[in-house]
Coordinates of C-alpha atoms and ligand atoms in Angstrom, one line a residue:
X238 CA -17.0 16.2 -3.7
X239 CA -19.2 15.9 -0.6
X240 CA -17.2 17.6 2.0
X241 CA -19.6 16.7 4.7
X242 CA -19.1 15.3 8.1
X243 CA -21.5 12.3 8.3
X244 CA -23.7 12.0 11.3
X245 CA -23.4 9.0 13.6
X246 CA -26.0 6.4 13.2
X247 CA -27.1 6.6 16.8
X248 CA -28.3 3.9 19.1
X249 CA -28.3 1.0 16.6
X250 CA -24.7 1.7 15.9
X251 CA -23.9 1.9 19.6
X252 CA -25.4 -1.5 20.2
X253 CA -23.5 -3.0 17.3
X254 CA -20.3 -1.5 18.7
X255 CA -21.0 -2.9 22.1
X256 CA -21.6 -6.3 20.6
X257 CA -18.4 -6.1 18.7
X258 CA -16.5 -5.0 21.7
X259 CA -18.0 -8.0 23.5
X260 CA -16.6 -10.2 20.9
X261 CA -13.2 -8.5 21.0
X262 CA -12.7 -7.7 24.7
X263 CA -9.4 -6.0 24.3
X264 CA -9.6 -2.7 22.5
X265 CA -6.3 -3.6 20.7
X266 CA -7.8 -6.8 19.3
X267 CA -10.4 -4.6 17.6
X268 CA -8.5 -4.5 14.3
X269 CA -8.5 -6.2 11.0
X270 CA -12.2 -7.3 11.0
X271 CA -14.2 -6.6 7.9
X272 CA -17.9 -7.2 7.7
X273 CA -17.5 -9.3 4.5
X274 CA -14.4 -11.0 3.3
X275 CA -15.6 -11.8 -0.2
X276 CA -12.8 -10.9 -2.7
X277 CA -12.8 -10.8 -6.4
X278 CA -9.9 -9.7 -8.6
X279 CA -9.7 -6.3 -10.2
X280 CA -13.2 -5.3 -9.4
X281 CA -15.2 -2.8 -7.4
X282 CA -15.4 -3.5 -3.7
X283 CA -18.6 -3.7 -1.7
X284 CA -19.3 -0.9 0.7
X285 CA -17.7 -1.6 4.1
X286 CA -15.5 -4.3 2.6
X287 CA -12.3 -2.4 3.4
X288 CA -13.3 -0.2 6.3
X289 CA -9.7 0.9 7.0
X290 CA -9.3 2.4 3.6
X291 CA -9.3 6.2 3.6
X292 CA -9.0 8.8 0.8
X293 CA -6.5 11.6 1.4
X294 CA -7.3 14.8 -0.5
X295 CA -5.0 17.6 -1.3
X296 CA -6.6 20.9 -2.2
X297 CA -9.9 19.0 -2.4
X298 CA -8.7 16.4 -4.9
X299 CA -8.1 12.8 -4.2
X300 CA -4.4 12.4 -4.0
X301 CA -3.6 9.2 -2.0
X302 CA -4.9 6.4 0.0
X303 CA -4.2 5.5 3.6
X304 CA -5.2 3.0 6.3
X305 CA -6.9 3.7 9.5
X306 CA -4.9 2.1 12.4
X307 CA -6.7 3.6 15.4
X308 CA -9.4 6.1 16.3
X309 CA -7.1 9.0 15.5
X310 CA -4.2 7.7 13.4
X311 CA -3.8 6.9 9.7
X312 CA -0.8 5.3 8.0
X313 CA 0.1 6.4 4.5
X314 CA 3.2 6.9 2.3
X315 CA 5.8 9.7 2.9
X316 CA 5.8 10.6 -0.8
X317 CA 2.2 11.7 -0.5
X318 CA 3.4 14.6 1.8
X319 CA 6.1 16.6 0.0
X320 CA 7.7 19.2 2.3
X321 CA 6.3 22.1 0.3
X322 CA 2.7 21.0 1.0
X323 CA 1.0 22.5 4.1
X324 CA -0.9 20.0 6.2
X325 CA -3.8 22.4 6.3
X326 CA -4.5 21.6 2.6
X327 CA -5.1 17.9 3.3
X328 CA -8.3 16.2 4.4
X329 CA -9.0 12.5 5.2
X330 CA -12.3 10.9 4.2
X331 CA -13.2 7.7 6.1
X332 CA -15.9 5.2 5.4
X333 CA -16.2 6.3 1.8
X334 CA -17.2 3.9 -0.9
X335 CA -17.9 5.9 -4.1
X336 CA -15.9 9.1 -4.0
X337 CA -18.4 10.9 -6.1
X338 CA -21.6 10.0 -4.2
X339 CA -22.7 11.3 -0.9
X340 CA -22.3 8.5 1.7
X341 CA -24.0 9.2 5.1
X342 CA -21.6 6.8 6.8
X343 CA -18.5 8.8 5.6
X344 CA -16.6 11.1 7.9
X345 CA -14.2 13.8 7.0
X346 CA -11.3 14.9 9.2
X347 CA -8.5 17.4 8.8
X348 CA -4.9 16.6 9.5
X349 CA -3.5 17.8 12.8
X350 CA 0.0 16.3 12.3
X351 CA 2.1 14.5 9.7
X352 CA 5.0 12.4 10.8
X353 CA 7.0 11.4 7.7
X354 CA 9.9 9.0 8.1
X355 CA 13.2 11.0 7.9
X356 CA 14.9 8.4 5.6
X357 CA 12.5 9.2 2.8
X358 CA 13.9 11.6 0.1
X359 CA 12.9 10.4 -3.3
X360 CA 11.1 7.6 -5.2
X361 CA 12.8 4.3 -4.5
X362 CA 14.4 5.4 -1.3
X363 CA 13.7 3.8 2.0
X364 CA 11.2 5.0 4.6
X365 CA 8.2 5.7 2.4
X366 CA 5.9 5.8 5.3
X367 CA 4.0 8.5 7.1
X368 CA 1.7 8.7 10.2
X369 CA -1.2 11.2 10.1
X370 CA -3.0 12.4 13.3
X371 CA -6.6 13.3 12.6
X372 CA -7.9 16.5 14.2
X373 CA -10.6 14.5 16.0
X374 CA -11.0 10.7 16.7
X375 CA -13.5 8.8 14.7
X376 CA -16.1 6.4 16.0
X377 CA -15.7 2.9 14.6
X378 CA -18.6 1.5 12.6
X379 CA -19.3 -1.1 10.0
X380 CA -17.7 1.3 7.5
X381 CA -14.9 2.7 9.6
X382 CA -12.6 0.3 11.3
X383 CA -8.8 -0.1 11.8
X384 CA -6.6 -2.7 10.2
X385 CA -4.0 -4.6 12.4
X386 CA -0.4 -3.5 12.3
X387 CA 2.0 -6.5 11.9
X388 CA 4.7 -6.9 14.5
X389 CA 8.4 -6.6 13.5
X390 CA 8.9 -10.3 13.3
X391 CA 5.9 -10.9 11.0
X392 CA 6.7 -12.8 7.8
X393 CA 4.1 -13.2 5.1
X394 CA 4.8 -16.2 2.9
X395 CA 5.6 -15.8 -0.9
X396 CA 2.6 -16.4 -3.0
X397 CA 0.1 -15.4 -0.2
X398 CA -2.9 -13.8 -1.9
X399 CA -3.3 -10.3 -0.5
X400 CA -5.5 -7.4 -1.7
X401 CA -4.6 -3.9 -2.7
X402 CA -7.4 -1.4 -2.8
X403 CA -7.7 2.2 -3.9
X404 CA -9.3 4.9 -6.0
X405 CA -6.2 5.3 -8.2
X406 CA -5.9 5.1 -12.0
X407 CA -7.2 2.0 -13.6
X408 CA -4.4 2.1 -16.3
X409 CA -1.4 4.4 -16.7
X410 CA -3.0 7.9 -17.2
X411 CA -6.5 6.6 -17.2
X412 CA -8.4 7.8 -14.1
X413 CA -11.2 5.9 -12.4
X414 CA -14.6 7.0 -13.8
X415 CA -17.4 8.5 -11.8
X416 CA -18.9 7.6 -9.3
X417 CA -15.4 6.3 -8.6
X418 CA -16.2 3.1 -6.6
X419 CA -13.3 1.7 -4.5
X420 CA -11.3 -0.8 -6.5
X421 CA -9.8 -4.0 -5.2
X422 CA -7.3 -6.4 -6.7
X423 CA -5.9 -9.7 -5.4
X424 CA -2.1 -9.9 -5.8
X425 CA 0.3 -12.6 -4.7
X426 CA 3.3 -11.7 -2.6
X427 CA 6.7 -12.0 -4.4
X428 CA 10.0 -12.4 -2.5
X429 CA 12.4 -9.4 -2.4
X430 CA 15.1 -11.5 -4.2
X431 CA 12.8 -12.4 -7.1
X432 CA 11.4 -8.9 -7.3
X433 CA 15.0 -7.5 -7.6
X434 CA 15.7 -10.0 -10.3
X435 CA 12.5 -8.9 -12.2
X436 CA 13.3 -5.2 -11.8
X437 CA 16.7 -5.7 -13.3
X438 CA 15.2 -7.0 -16.5
X439 CA 15.5 -4.1 -19.0
X440 CA 16.2 -1.8 -16.1
X441 CA 16.2 1.9 -17.0
X442 CA 19.0 3.8 -15.3
X443 CA 16.6 6.7 -14.4
X444 CA 14.0 4.5 -12.7
X445 CA 14.5 3.0 -9.2
X446 CA 15.1 -0.7 -9.6
X447 CA 16.5 -1.8 -6.3
X448 CA 14.1 -3.4 -3.9
X449 CA 15.3 -2.4 -0.5
X450 CA 15.1 -4.2 2.9
X451 CA 12.0 -2.2 3.9
X452 CA 10.1 -3.1 0.7
X453 CA 7.7 -5.8 -0.3
X454 CA 6.5 -6.8 -3.8
X455 CA 3.2 -8.1 -4.9
X456 CA 1.7 -8.6 -8.3
X457 CA 2.0 -10.5 -11.6
X458 CA 5.1 -11.1 -13.6
X459 CA 3.1 -11.0 -16.8
X460 CA 1.7 -7.5 -15.9
X461 CA -1.7 -6.2 -16.5
X462 CA -2.9 -6.0 -12.9
X463 CA -1.3 -3.7 -10.5
X464 CA -1.8 -0.7 -8.2
X465 CA -1.5 2.7 -10.0
X466 CA -1.2 6.4 -9.5
X467 CA -3.6 7.6 -6.8
X468 CA -3.4 4.3 -4.9
X469 CA -0.2 5.4 -3.2
X470 CA -0.3 5.3 0.6
X471 CA -3.2 2.8 0.5
X472 CA -3.3 -0.7 2.0
X473 CA -2.0 -4.0 0.9
X474 CA -4.2 -6.1 3.2
X475 CA -3.4 -9.7 4.0
X476 CA -5.7 -12.1 5.8
X477 CA -3.9 -14.3 8.3
X478 CA -5.7 -16.4 11.0
X479 CA -9.0 -14.5 10.5
X480 CA -7.6 -11.0 10.8
X481 CA -6.5 -8.5 8.2
X482 CA -3.0 -7.1 8.5
X483 CA -1.5 -4.1 6.8
X484 CA 1.4 -6.0 5.2
X485 CA 2.3 -3.2 2.9
X486 CA 1.7 0.5 1.9
X487 CA 1.4 1.3 -1.8
X488 CA 4.8 3.0 -2.6
X489 CA 6.1 2.8 -6.2
X490 CA 6.3 0.7 -9.3
X491 CA 7.3 1.2 -12.9
X492 CA 4.4 2.0 -15.3
X493 CA 1.5 0.3 -13.5
X494 CA 0.9 -3.2 -14.8
X495 CA 4.0 -3.4 -16.9
X496 CA 5.5 -7.0 -17.3
X497 CA 8.2 -7.8 -14.8
X498 CA 7.3 -4.8 -12.7
X499 CA 5.2 -5.9 -9.7
X500 CA 4.0 -3.3 -7.4
X501 CA 6.4 -2.2 -4.6
X502 CA 5.1 -1.6 -1.1
X503 CA 6.6 -0.3 2.1
X504 CA 7.0 -3.3 4.4
X505 CA 5.0 -2.2 7.3
X506 CA 6.5 -4.7 9.8
X507 CA 9.9 -3.2 9.3
X508 CA 8.5 0.1 10.8
X509 CA 6.8 -1.6 13.8
X510 CA 9.2 0.1 16.3
X511 CA 9.1 3.4 14.5
X512 CA 5.3 3.4 14.6
X513 CA 5.3 2.5 18.3
X514 CA 7.9 5.0 19.1
X515 CA 5.9 7.9 17.6
X516 CA 2.5 6.7 18.8
X517 CA 2.8 4.6 21.9
X518 CA -0.9 3.6 21.8
X519 CA -0.3 1.9 18.4
X520 CA 0.6 -1.7 19.3
X521 CA 1.7 -3.9 16.4
X522 CA 0.3 -7.5 16.7
X523 CA 2.2 -10.7 16.4
X524 CA 1.1 -12.4 13.1
X525 CA 0.6 -16.1 13.4
X526 CA 3.0 -18.1 11.2
X527 CA 0.7 -19.9 8.7
X528 CA 3.2 -21.6 6.4
X529 CA 6.9 -21.5 5.4
X530 CA 7.8 -19.4 2.5
X531 CA 8.4 -21.4 -0.6
X532 CA 11.2 -20.3 -3.0
X533 CA 9.8 -18.3 -6.0
X534 CA 12.9 -17.7 -8.0
X535 CA 11.3 -19.6 -10.9
X536 CA 9.2 -16.5 -11.5
X537 CA 12.3 -14.7 -12.9
X538 CA 14.5 -17.3 -14.5
X539 CA 13.0 -17.6 -18.0
X540 CA 12.5 -13.9 -18.4
X541 CA 16.1 -13.2 -17.3
X542 CA 17.6 -15.7 -19.8
X543 CA 15.4 -14.1 -22.5
X544 CA 16.1 -10.5 -21.5
X545 CA 19.9 -10.6 -21.0
X546 CA 20.3 -11.3 -24.7
X547 CA 20.1 -7.6 -25.8
X548 CA 22.5 -6.6 -23.0
X549 CA 25.0 -9.2 -24.2
X550 CA 24.5 -7.9 -27.7
X551 CA 25.2 -4.4 -26.6
X552 CA 28.2 -5.4 -24.5
X553 CA 29.4 -7.5 -27.4
X554 CA 29.3 -4.4 -29.6
X555 CA 31.3 -2.4 -27.1
X556 CA 33.9 -5.1 -27.0
X557 CA 33.9 -5.6 -30.8
X558 CA 34.2 -2.0 -31.6
X559 CA 37.8 -1.5 -30.2
X560 CA 38.6 -5.0 -31.6
X561 CA 37.4 -3.9 -35.0
X562 CA 39.4 -0.7 -34.8
X563 CA 42.5 -2.6 -33.7
X564 CA 42.0 -5.1 -36.6
X565 CA 41.5 -2.1 -39.0
X566 CA 44.8 -0.6 -37.8
X567 CA 46.6 -3.9 -38.2
X568 CA 45.4 -4.5 -41.8
Ligands
NAG709 C1 7.3 -13.1 17.2 O1 7.5 -12.7 18.5 C2 6.6 -13.2 19.4 C3 7.0 -12.7 20.8 O2 7.1 -11.3 20.8 C4 6.5 -14.7 19.4 O3 5.5 -15.2 20.3 C5 6.3 -15.2 18.0 O4 6.4 -16.6 17.9 C6 7.3 -14.6 17.0 N1 6.9 -15.0 15.7 C7 7.8 -15.4 14.8 C8 7.3 -15.8 13.4 O5 9.0 -15.6 15.0

């Protein structure tokens, strides 16, 4: 791994930034802009395409993703920072594209502070969100830029195509191969109700299967395409009105890409006031309402009808067993 602090690009960069600041006069408006918005499904991203994506390493190994939200703050998932881990063992790499190649544009920072949400205690619980303060601010560039934080009343419509990015596993237990280019995948948003319905199909008692109020689902009912281990904490980016918003933070899921198990994300907008409370300078933005959400319950119906059969069979057996015993006693 190239643990090297990249050098600024100098004057050219400064001119570019001044131009961009000219286009976006308010510093706060300077979020959610990527140099290219070309998206393809389940493929490698282009350098600079997701400039808010960061890699968080623990003991020098990529552990989680995160999103840059200002010069000095990164948003990630609370489960990436277990209590027993010291913040000194983490590093944040910004502006990276291929994790295994040296990128002059990349910057590395240490972590000065971790603020994990106090509600988070285990997989599937609420509050899987954490704020990281970098030891030093970064200078924005074509490769390092913040994403917009959605305001509390933001609502992203069902079916909206958003993009999850990360350097995580490409299949369960299959790690991304060197040079580990950033992966991107387009995923449609799924309503919480439908997601709950899906997660109750063949639900295992030991796995979390309740989609809480502060969670958002995105992905495919048929499976095959999903976020995976190592993507945690990374962004689910949605383009609305020309700006990219951090709609969700990769949180959990059942065996990446399994049917009826879309990826589950922390709903960033539900933590707008928590974020603003801890870091006053972080101002969530009002997201323009582009369209009404259409019901998406059809995504679960067929599967549920098909999948409740074994449960009925099992219940039937439980009911028949005493009945059989009773009949046996009577005869
Ligand atoms: C969200 O709140 C802002 C005011 O804070 C308002 O202008 C906007 O219309 C609201 N959006 C929705 C979707 O209700």
